[in-house]
Tab-separated table of C-alpha atoms and ligand atoms in Angstrom:
chain	number	residue	atom	x	y	z
A	189	MET	CA	20.151	12.917	23.173
A	190	SER	CA	20.657	12.808	19.271
A	191	ASN	CA	18.657	14.673	17.119
A	192	ARG	CA	18.975	11.640	14.032
A	193	THR	CA	15.859	10.310	12.635
A	194	ARG	CA	15.920	6.781	13.383
A	195	VAL	CA	14.163	4.281	10.708
A	196	SER	CA	13.014	1.094	9.862
A	197	ILE	CA	12.207	-0.340	6.469
A	198	LEU	CA	10.252	-3.752	6.270
A	199	GLY	CA	10.228	-4.638	2.737
A	200	ALA	CA	13.866	-3.106	2.588
A	201	THR	CA	14.343	-4.465	-1.453
A	202	GLY	CA	10.826	-4.116	-2.669
A	203	SER	CA	10.188	-1.164	-4.586
A	204	VAL	CA	8.939	0.742	-1.873
A	205	GLY	CA	11.760	-0.378	0.028
A	206	GLU	CA	14.608	0.380	-2.391
A	207	SER	CA	13.006	4.436	-3.148
A	208	THR	CA	13.410	5.028	0.604
A	209	LEU	CA	16.917	3.664	0.388
A	210	SER	CA	17.398	5.764	-2.037
A	211	VAL	CA	15.862	8.780	-0.611
A	212	ILE	CA	18.566	8.514	2.860
A	213	ALA	CA	20.778	8.022	0.693
A	214	GLU	CA	20.595	11.090	-1.025
A	215	ASN	CA	21.458	12.941	1.959
A	216	ALA	CA	21.382	16.693	0.391
A	217	PRO	CA	22.006	19.799	2.957
A	218	GLY	CA	18.627	20.509	5.050
A	219	ALA	CA	17.641	16.849	4.914
A	220	PRO	CA	17.380	14.831	8.441
A	221	ASP	CA	20.285	13.074	9.453
A	222	PHE	CA	18.956	9.346	9.045
A	223	GLU	CA	19.818	6.443	10.963
A	224	VAL	CA	18.954	3.329	9.708
A	225	VAL	CA	17.817	0.673	12.671
A	226	ALA	CA	16.153	-2.456	11.243
A	227	LEU	CA	15.897	-3.818	7.568
A	228	THR	CA	13.857	-6.607	6.568
A	229	ALA	CA	13.388	-8.448	3.310
A	230	ASN	CA	11.471	-11.540	2.727
A	231	THR	CA	14.056	-13.698	0.024
A	232	SER	CA	16.500	-11.122	-1.336
A	233	VAL	CA	19.180	-11.832	1.195
A	234	GLU	CA	21.903	-10.312	-0.937
A	235	ALA	CA	20.408	-7.082	-2.193
A	236	LEU	CA	19.370	-6.867	2.022
A	237	ALA	CA	23.151	-7.145	3.539
A	238	ALA	CA	23.894	-4.782	0.303
A	239	ALA	CA	21.460	-2.072	1.820
A	240	ALA	CA	22.213	-3.082	5.348
A	241	ILE	CA	26.377	-2.759	4.883
A	242	SER	CA	25.585	0.438	2.865
A	243	THR	CA	23.497	2.326	5.266
A	244	LYS	CA	25.055	0.879	8.430
A	245	ALA	CA	21.873	-0.711	10.040
A	246	GLU	CA	21.577	-2.091	13.027
A	247	ILE	CA	20.356	-5.683	12.015
A	248	ALA	CA	18.788	-6.449	8.970
A	249	ILE	CA	16.509	-9.880	8.941
A	250	ILE	CA	15.575	-11.803	6.167
A	251	ALA	CA	11.986	-13.682	7.277
A	252	ASP	CA	12.815	-16.992	4.821
A	253	GLU	CA	14.983	-18.972	7.548
A	254	LYS	CA	16.770	-20.873	4.751
A	255	HIS	CA	19.008	-17.784	3.794
A	256	TYR	CA	19.963	-17.134	7.049
A	257	ALA	CA	23.289	-18.929	6.677
A	258	GLN	CA	23.614	-16.859	4.099
A	259	LEU	CA	22.956	-13.465	5.207
A	260	LYS	CA	25.205	-14.125	8.570
A	261	SER	CA	28.116	-14.903	6.217
A	262	LEU	CA	27.743	-11.559	4.177
A	263	LEU	CA	27.320	-9.766	6.795
A	264	ALA	CA	30.534	-11.222	8.662
A	265	GLY	CA	33.160	-8.702	10.312
A	266	THR	CA	30.524	-5.684	9.560
A	267	GLY	CA	28.897	-5.372	13.491
A	268	ILE	CA	25.733	-5.711	11.530
A	269	GLU	CA	23.541	-8.063	13.598
A	270	ALA	CA	21.671	-10.819	11.540
A	271	ALA	CA	18.190	-12.806	12.320
A	272	ALA	CA	16.022	-14.404	10.773
A	273	GLY	CA	12.161	-16.256	10.429
A	274	ALA	CA	8.862	-13.864	10.903
A	275	ASN	CA	9.118	-13.882	14.511
A	276	ALA	CA	12.486	-11.943	13.927
A	277	VAL	CA	11.026	-9.574	11.647
A	278	ASN	CA	8.392	-8.369	14.060
A	279	GLU	CA	11.214	-8.240	16.849
A	280	GLY	CA	12.863	-5.854	14.145
A	281	ALA	CA	9.478	-3.500	13.365
A	282	ALA	CA	9.114	-3.425	17.235
A	283	ARG	CA	12.959	-2.004	17.771
A	284	PRO	CA	12.632	1.413	18.911
A	285	ALA	CA	12.436	3.740	15.972
A	286	ASP	CA	11.108	6.886	15.204
A	287	VAL	CA	9.614	6.114	11.477
A	288	VAL	CA	8.991	2.783	10.247
A	289	VAL	CA	8.469	1.960	6.665
A	290	ALA	CA	5.571	-0.416	6.209
A	291	GLY	CA	6.807	-1.733	2.822
A	292	ILE	CA	5.612	-5.100	2.824
A	293	VAL	CA	2.941	-6.207	0.226
A	294	GLY	CA	-0.504	-8.119	1.619
A	295	ILE	CA	-1.842	-9.269	4.712
A	296	ALA	CA	1.384	-10.530	5.226
A	297	GLY	CA	2.932	-7.393	6.249
A	298	LEU	CA	0.185	-6.596	9.102
A	299	PRO	CA	2.071	-8.230	12.210
A	300	PRO	CA	5.034	-6.024	11.695
A	301	THR	CA	3.367	-3.286	11.071
A	302	LEU	CA	0.506	-3.640	13.926
A	303	GLU	CA	4.340	-4.384	16.053
A	304	ALA	CA	5.418	-0.684	14.787
A	305	VAL	CA	1.991	0.860	15.938
A	306	ARG	CA	2.728	-0.869	18.936
A	307	GLN	CA	5.761	0.553	19.893
A	308	GLY	CA	4.546	4.300	18.983
A	309	ALA	CA	6.335	5.581	15.878
A	310	ARG	CA	5.362	7.159	13.241
A	311	VAL	CA	4.159	4.752	10.336
A	312	ALA	CA	5.394	5.339	6.700
A	313	LEU	CA	2.458	3.036	5.335
A	314	ALA	CA	3.038	1.781	1.920
A	315	ASN	CA	1.215	-2.102	3.218
A	316	LYS	CA	-2.792	-0.834	2.023
A	317	GLU	CA	-3.649	-4.432	2.974
A	318	SER	CA	-2.439	-3.791	6.529
A	319	MET	CA	-5.252	-0.440	6.622
A	320	VAL	CA	-8.079	-2.465	4.168
A	321	CYS	CA	-7.953	-5.688	6.538
A	322	ALA	CA	-7.622	-4.088	10.210
A	323	GLY	CA	-8.304	-0.304	9.324
A	324	GLN	CA	-10.217	0.091	13.153
A	325	LEU	CA	-8.320	-1.878	14.665
A	326	LEU	CA	-5.118	-0.623	13.937
A	327	ARG	CA	-6.449	3.024	14.260
A	328	GLN	CA	-7.883	1.553	17.994
A	329	GLU	CA	-4.199	0.528	18.859
A	330	ALA	CA	-2.658	3.804	17.319
A	331	ALA	CA	-5.084	5.735	19.444
A	332	ARG	CA	-3.688	4.034	22.518
A	333	THR	CA	0.265	3.979	22.096
A	334	GLY	CA	0.085	7.410	20.017
A	335	ALA	CA	1.821	6.269	16.618
A	336	ARG	CA	0.574	8.094	13.815
A	337	PHE	CA	0.156	7.004	10.344
A	338	LEU	CA	1.961	8.998	7.732
A	339	PRO	CA	0.601	7.805	4.255
A	340	ILE	CA	3.081	6.641	1.456
A	341	ASP	CA	0.814	5.717	-1.074
A	342	SER	CA	1.154	8.242	-3.659
A	343	GLU	CA	-2.901	9.307	-3.572
A	344	HIS	CA	-3.305	8.992	0.540
A	345	ASN	CA	-0.099	11.087	0.803
A	346	ALA	CA	-1.377	13.913	-1.445
A	347	ILE	CA	-4.533	14.160	0.350
A	348	PHE	CA	-2.600	14.117	3.594
A	349	GLN	CA	-0.661	16.876	2.370
A	350	VAL	CA	-3.966	18.824	1.426
A	351	LEU	CA	-5.723	18.211	4.270
A	352	ASP	CA	-5.829	21.038	6.463
A	353	ARG	CA	-9.765	21.138	7.461
A	354	PRO	CA	-11.050	17.795	8.148
A	355	GLN	CA	-14.517	18.845	9.078
A	356	ARG	CA	-15.146	21.041	6.186
A	357	VAL	CA	-14.121	18.038	3.565
A	358	GLU	CA	-16.773	17.475	1.109
A	359	LYS	CA	-15.440	14.611	-0.615
A	360	LEU	CA	-12.156	13.253	-1.360
A	361	ILE	CA	-10.889	12.159	-4.956
A	362	LEU	CA	-8.756	9.734	-5.394
A	363	THR	CA	-6.657	9.724	-9.097
A	364	SER	CA	-5.572	6.271	-10.728
A	365	SER	CA	-3.746	6.297	-14.102
A	366	GLY	CA	-6.856	3.329	-15.191
A	367	GLY	CA	-3.871	0.885	-15.440
A	368	PRO	CA	-2.357	-0.121	-18.809
A	369	PHE	CA	-5.879	-1.709	-19.974
A	370	ARG	CA	-7.442	1.299	-19.746
A	371	SER	CA	-9.014	1.256	-23.453
A	372	ALA	CA	-8.808	-2.256	-23.727
A	373	SER	CA	-11.836	-3.774	-24.711
A	374	GLN	CA	-13.529	-6.872	-22.667
A	375	GLN	CA	-12.095	-9.387	-25.384
A	376	GLU	CA	-9.096	-8.282	-25.140
A	377	MET	CA	-8.658	-7.955	-21.370
A	378	ALA	CA	-9.745	-11.893	-21.321
A	379	ALA	CA	-6.487	-12.490	-23.212
A	380	VAL	CA	-4.143	-10.875	-21.161
A	381	THR	CA	-0.970	-12.168	-19.905
A	382	PRO	CA	0.674	-11.644	-16.634
A	383	GLU	CA	3.341	-9.815	-18.953
A	384	GLN	CA	1.162	-7.553	-19.966
A	385	ALA	CA	-0.327	-6.786	-17.087
A	386	VAL	CA	2.594	-6.208	-14.796
A	387	ALA	CA	3.609	-3.181	-17.400
A	388	HIS	CA	2.716	0.093	-15.403
A	389	PRO	CA	2.382	2.962	-17.819
A	390	ASN	CA	3.952	5.463	-15.191
A	391	PHE	CA	5.214	3.181	-12.271
A	392	ALA	CA	7.726	0.637	-11.752
A	393	MET	CA	6.021	-1.305	-9.149
A	394	GLY	CA	5.972	-5.150	-7.875
A	395	ALA	CA	3.913	-7.559	-9.569
A	396	LYS	CA	0.993	-8.011	-6.888
A	397	ILE	CA	0.267	-3.895	-7.200
A	398	SER	CA	0.758	-4.098	-10.815
A	399	ILE	CA	-1.540	-6.416	-11.461
A	400	ASP	CA	-3.877	-5.038	-8.742
A	401	SER	CA	-3.656	-1.547	-10.758
A	402	ALA	CA	-4.568	-3.694	-14.261
A	403	THR	CA	-8.019	-4.681	-12.739
A	404	MET	CA	-8.352	-1.420	-10.328
A	405	MET	CA	-8.356	-3.332	-7.402
A	406	ASN	CA	-5.500	-1.461	-6.231
A	407	LYS	CA	-8.072	1.496	-6.354
A	408	GLY	CA	-10.416	-0.522	-4.797
A	409	LEU	CA	-8.191	-0.782	-2.249
A	410	GLU	CA	-7.036	2.223	-2.103
A	411	LEU	CA	-11.004	3.137	-1.648
A	412	ILE	CA	-11.321	1.069	1.804
A	413	GLU	CA	-7.498	2.608	2.789
A	414	ALA	CA	-8.788	5.963	2.407
A	415	ALA	CA	-12.199	5.452	4.216
A	416	TYR	CA	-9.860	3.875	7.490
A	417	LEU	CA	-7.178	6.116	7.076
A	418	PHE	CA	-9.142	9.212	6.945
A	419	ASP	CA	-12.245	8.147	8.607
A	420	THR	CA	-14.568	9.334	5.879
A	421	PRO	CA	-17.546	7.224	4.693
A	422	VAL	CA	-17.144	5.512	1.144
A	423	GLU	CA	-19.852	7.491	-0.401
A	424	ARG	CA	-17.937	10.640	0.273
A	425	ILE	CA	-14.534	9.203	-1.510
A	426	GLU	CA	-14.700	9.327	-5.164
A	427	VAL	CA	-12.372	7.903	-8.044
A	428	LEU	CA	-11.425	9.468	-11.084
A	429	ILE	CA	-9.080	8.508	-13.776
A	430	HIS	CA	-6.482	10.587	-14.598
A	431	PRO	CA	-3.744	8.732	-17.618
A	432	GLN	CA	-0.944	11.216	-16.608
A	433	GLN	CA	-0.448	10.654	-12.953
A	434	ILE	CA	0.334	14.059	-12.128
A	435	ILE	CA	-2.223	15.187	-9.848
A	436	HIS	CA	-1.805	12.491	-7.333
A	437	SER	CA	-5.294	13.262	-5.164
A	438	LEU	CA	-7.466	15.753	-4.481
A	439	VAL	CA	-9.360	16.858	-1.242
A	440	ALA	CA	-13.285	18.854	-2.150
A	441	TYR	CA	-13.906	21.385	0.616
A	442	ASP	CA	-17.341	22.662	1.169
A	443	ASP	CA	-16.704	26.595	-0.109
A	444	GLY	CA	-16.427	24.934	-3.651
A	445	SER	CA	-12.039	24.943	-3.381
A	446	VAL	CA	-10.514	21.936	-4.333
A	447	LEU	CA	-6.855	21.064	-3.750
A	448	ALA	CA	-4.628	18.898	-4.940
A	449	GLN	CA	-0.645	17.878	-4.553
A	450	LEU	CA	1.149	17.940	-8.009
A	451	GLY	CA	4.208	16.231	-9.273
A	452	LEU	CA	6.068	13.465	-11.374
A	453	PRO	CA	5.112	10.118	-10.169
A	454	ASP	CA	8.012	8.906	-8.321
A	455	MET	CA	7.586	7.280	-4.759
A	456	ARG	CA	10.511	9.472	-3.508
A	457	THR	CA	8.325	12.298	-3.087
A	458	PRO	CA	5.702	10.746	-0.836
A	459	ILE	CA	8.578	8.813	0.942
A	460	SER	CA	10.321	11.720	1.574
A	461	TYR	CA	7.063	13.345	2.959
A	462	ALA	CA	6.783	10.489	5.243
A	463	LEU	CA	10.108	10.285	6.603
A	464	ALA	CA	10.571	14.567	7.207
A	465	TRP	CA	6.854	14.685	8.299
A	466	PRO	CA	5.975	17.968	9.656
A	467	ASP	CA	8.939	19.145	7.818
A	468	ARG	CA	9.611	18.401	4.217
A	469	MET	CA	13.293	17.393	2.841
A	470	PRO	CA	14.877	18.510	-0.190
A	471	LEU	CA	15.365	15.989	-2.712
A	472	PRO	CA	17.559	17.896	-5.611
A	473	GLY	CA	18.199	14.970	-7.808
A	474	LEU	CA	14.431	14.735	-8.395
A	475	GLU	CA	13.311	15.298	-11.767
A	476	ARG	CA	10.820	18.625	-11.501
A	477	LEU	CA	7.269	19.102	-12.908
A	478	ASP	CA	7.197	21.075	-16.169
A	479	LEU	CA	3.590	21.487	-16.660
A	480	ALA	CA	4.218	23.471	-19.787
A	481	LYS	CA	6.129	20.444	-20.650
A	482	ILE	CA	3.168	18.164	-19.935
A	483	GLY	CA	0.634	20.790	-21.983
A	484	ARG	CA	-2.713	18.952	-20.976
A	485	LEU	CA	-3.754	17.039	-18.232
A	486	ASP	CA	-6.680	14.655	-18.754
A	487	PHE	CA	-9.767	13.162	-16.876
A	488	LEU	CA	-12.559	10.520	-16.914
A	489	PRO	CA	-15.059	8.868	-14.774
A	490	PRO	CA	-14.230	5.467	-13.782
A	491	ASP	CA	-15.536	2.509	-16.074
A	492	THR	CA	-17.161	-0.068	-13.500
A	493	GLU	CA	-18.717	-2.208	-16.030
A	494	ARG	CA	-15.062	-3.229	-17.418
A	495	PHE	CA	-13.077	-2.677	-13.761
A	496	PRO	CA	-15.928	-4.657	-11.428
A	497	ALA	CA	-13.063	-4.306	-8.684
A	498	LEU	CA	-14.190	-0.618	-7.643
A	499	SER	CA	-17.861	-1.676	-7.395
A	500	LEU	CA	-16.496	-4.689	-5.138
A	501	ALA	CA	-14.343	-2.001	-2.715
A	502	ARG	CA	-17.340	-0.031	-2.159
A	503	ALA	CA	-19.754	-2.823	-1.286
A	504	ALA	CA	-17.117	-4.460	0.742
A	505	VAL	CA	-16.600	-0.863	2.774
A	506	ALA	CA	-20.502	-0.536	2.787
A	507	ALA	CA	-20.733	-3.464	4.626
A	508	GLY	CA	-17.785	-3.265	7.012
A	509	GLY	CA	-16.916	-5.507	9.395
A	510	ALA	CA	-14.808	-8.493	8.161
A	511	ALA	CA	-16.228	-7.551	4.047
A	512	PRO	CA	-12.645	-5.989	3.079
A	513	ILE	CA	-10.477	-8.733	4.681
A	514	VAL	CA	-12.271	-11.280	2.559
A	515	LEU	CA	-11.890	-9.294	-0.806
A	516	ASN	CA	-8.270	-8.479	-0.313
A	517	GLY	CA	-7.897	-12.286	0.414
A	518	ALA	CA	-9.862	-13.513	-2.308
A	519	ASN	CA	-7.766	-10.795	-4.786
A	520	GLU	CA	-4.430	-11.995	-2.902
A	521	VAL	CA	-4.897	-15.687	-3.853
A	522	ALA	CA	-6.526	-14.737	-7.368
A	523	VAL	CA	-3.786	-12.664	-8.109
A	524	ALA	CA	-0.556	-15.225	-7.239
A	525	ALA	CA	-2.696	-17.538	-9.293
A	526	PHE	CA	-3.055	-15.460	-12.138
A	527	LEU	CA	0.657	-14.444	-11.789
A	528	GLN	CA	0.902	-18.655	-12.205
A	529	ARG	CA	-1.100	-18.527	-15.534
A	530	ARG	CA	-3.720	-20.523	-13.788
A	531	ILE	CA	-6.476	-18.434	-14.574
A	532	GLY	CA	-7.095	-15.546	-16.972
A	533	PHE	CA	-7.084	-12.297	-16.199
A	534	LEU	CA	-11.016	-11.328	-15.882
A	535	THR	CA	-11.218	-14.388	-13.348
A	536	ILE	CA	-9.585	-12.524	-10.718
A	537	ALA	CA	-12.161	-10.047	-10.169
A	538	GLN	CA	-14.788	-12.050	-10.708
A	539	VAL	CA	-13.635	-14.913	-8.358
A	540	ALA	CA	-12.939	-12.173	-5.652
A	541	GLY	CA	-16.774	-11.040	-6.118
A	542	GLU	CA	-17.702	-14.641	-5.919
A	543	VAL	CA	-16.347	-15.317	-2.889
A	544	LEU	CA	-17.165	-11.855	-1.066
A	545	ASP	CA	-21.045	-12.351	-2.182
A	546	GLU	CA	-20.878	-15.688	-0.417
A	547	PHE	CA	-19.447	-13.948	2.698
A	548	LEU	CA	-21.899	-11.577	2.588
A	549	ASN	CA	-24.991	-13.731	2.342
A	550	SER	CA	-23.560	-16.090	5.102
A	551	ALA	CA	-24.037	-15.451	8.952
A	552	SER	CA	-20.519	-14.070	9.604
A	553	ALA	CA	-20.893	-11.279	7.560
A	554	ASN	CA	-22.161	-9.382	10.857
A	555	ALA	CA	-19.215	-9.974	12.532
A	556	VAL	CA	-16.978	-6.891	13.412
A	557	PRO	CA	-13.604	-8.511	13.774
A	558	ALA	CA	-12.456	-7.660	17.061
A	559	THR	CA	-8.880	-8.859	17.518
A	560	PHE	CA	-6.178	-9.387	15.682
A	561	ASP	CA	-6.878	-13.058	15.576
A	562	ASP	CA	-10.158	-12.548	14.328
A	563	VAL	CA	-9.097	-11.009	11.379
A	564	TYR	CA	-6.438	-13.532	10.484
A	565	GLU	CA	-8.948	-16.232	10.772
A	566	THR	CA	-11.078	-14.780	8.216
A	567	ASP	CA	-8.335	-14.380	6.201
A	568	ARG	CA	-7.355	-18.312	6.160
A	569	TRP	CA	-11.364	-19.067	6.041
A	570	THR	CA	-11.029	-17.029	2.493
A	571	ARG	CA	-8.042	-18.432	1.228
A	572	ARG	CA	-9.453	-21.846	1.593
A	573	ARG	CA	-12.479	-20.468	-0.179
A	574	THR	CA	-10.952	-18.754	-3.125
A	575	ILE	CA	-8.699	-21.999	-3.813
A	576	GLU	CA	-11.463	-24.441	-3.749
A	577	LYS	CA	-13.232	-22.201	-5.861
A	578	LEU	CA	-10.294	-21.766	-8.437
A	579	ARG	CA	-10.105	-25.375	-8.471
A	580	LEU	CA	-13.386	-26.075	-9.723
A	581	ALA	CA	-13.908	-23.432	-12.193
A	582	ALA	CA	-10.211	-25.039	-13.581
B	811	MG	MG1	-1.468	4.368	-4.757
């Protein structure tokens, strides 16, 4: 019997994956003894091979099959297995592990996240789109297999850390930096370029989540994620703008107490909490929070006029059923189009709202997805419809 913690990382070369590797590499006295099982990446074959070699992983899996030969040659003689393709990624997620870090962005992360749930692992969840699109189904599956969701999205991780009496909760309060355009006018936002939008004030993140932060769709998706993850009606979840991002979220109880989790904005803290749970693990290399140095913390209500994505998310989760899948799919397509400079910044939330409206007014709006295939079917419909709408607008 080994008492090592077996960890797999889906999306090992992305921002969450890199932070996870850095938490594992820190290896301070008192930290768990980690054993890396599977590492996956989409296309970054060299970074994947380097991570697999430095962590002595069992297997490295590249989703894009055209990099398979290169992966094999980079790993030749190391004893590390190499595999490629979407099925191999799913098999990697199903390989026995104590913790699977779900760090793939978008609904593309749902199939392997589901495999991690099916093997009954602790799922360190960064892939919020999985929970947004299939929250109900994933929770049912987890109840069946004994899998547990440990959120590493910093807001949800904060709530998870201070949620000691779920039955006494009055409100969950998700904090948000407000993104890079917190104080920008509508006219300024209309002219925003992809380069300006990916420059997040506090966190270095991948392109998709950076754009989502700028439109505040990220907070909208987090609102939906929180509703499913913590089984809380959306009316009892609030968003609070907090530019310094020191308080990562709060829980208000029915005795008037409000508990918060604080820390410098660094993904390694929530990731380490999920890896070591139910314990904590030391991160001596991490800069410590010095509140006297920070001096002040500011708070303000969100502006849903300039950031309609928040209201769209509330509408989607209140409608329930497949509506969150539609909002997410339309947003994924629109963000990709914005990054390719095919549409303007404000069009992202606008088209997502139009497709969501169309869906909510259709006969499909009342159907609750009963299977994961239903989820993927709604996602495909949404993508087709969003692409059509964007062509019409072009
Ligand atoms: Mg977050």
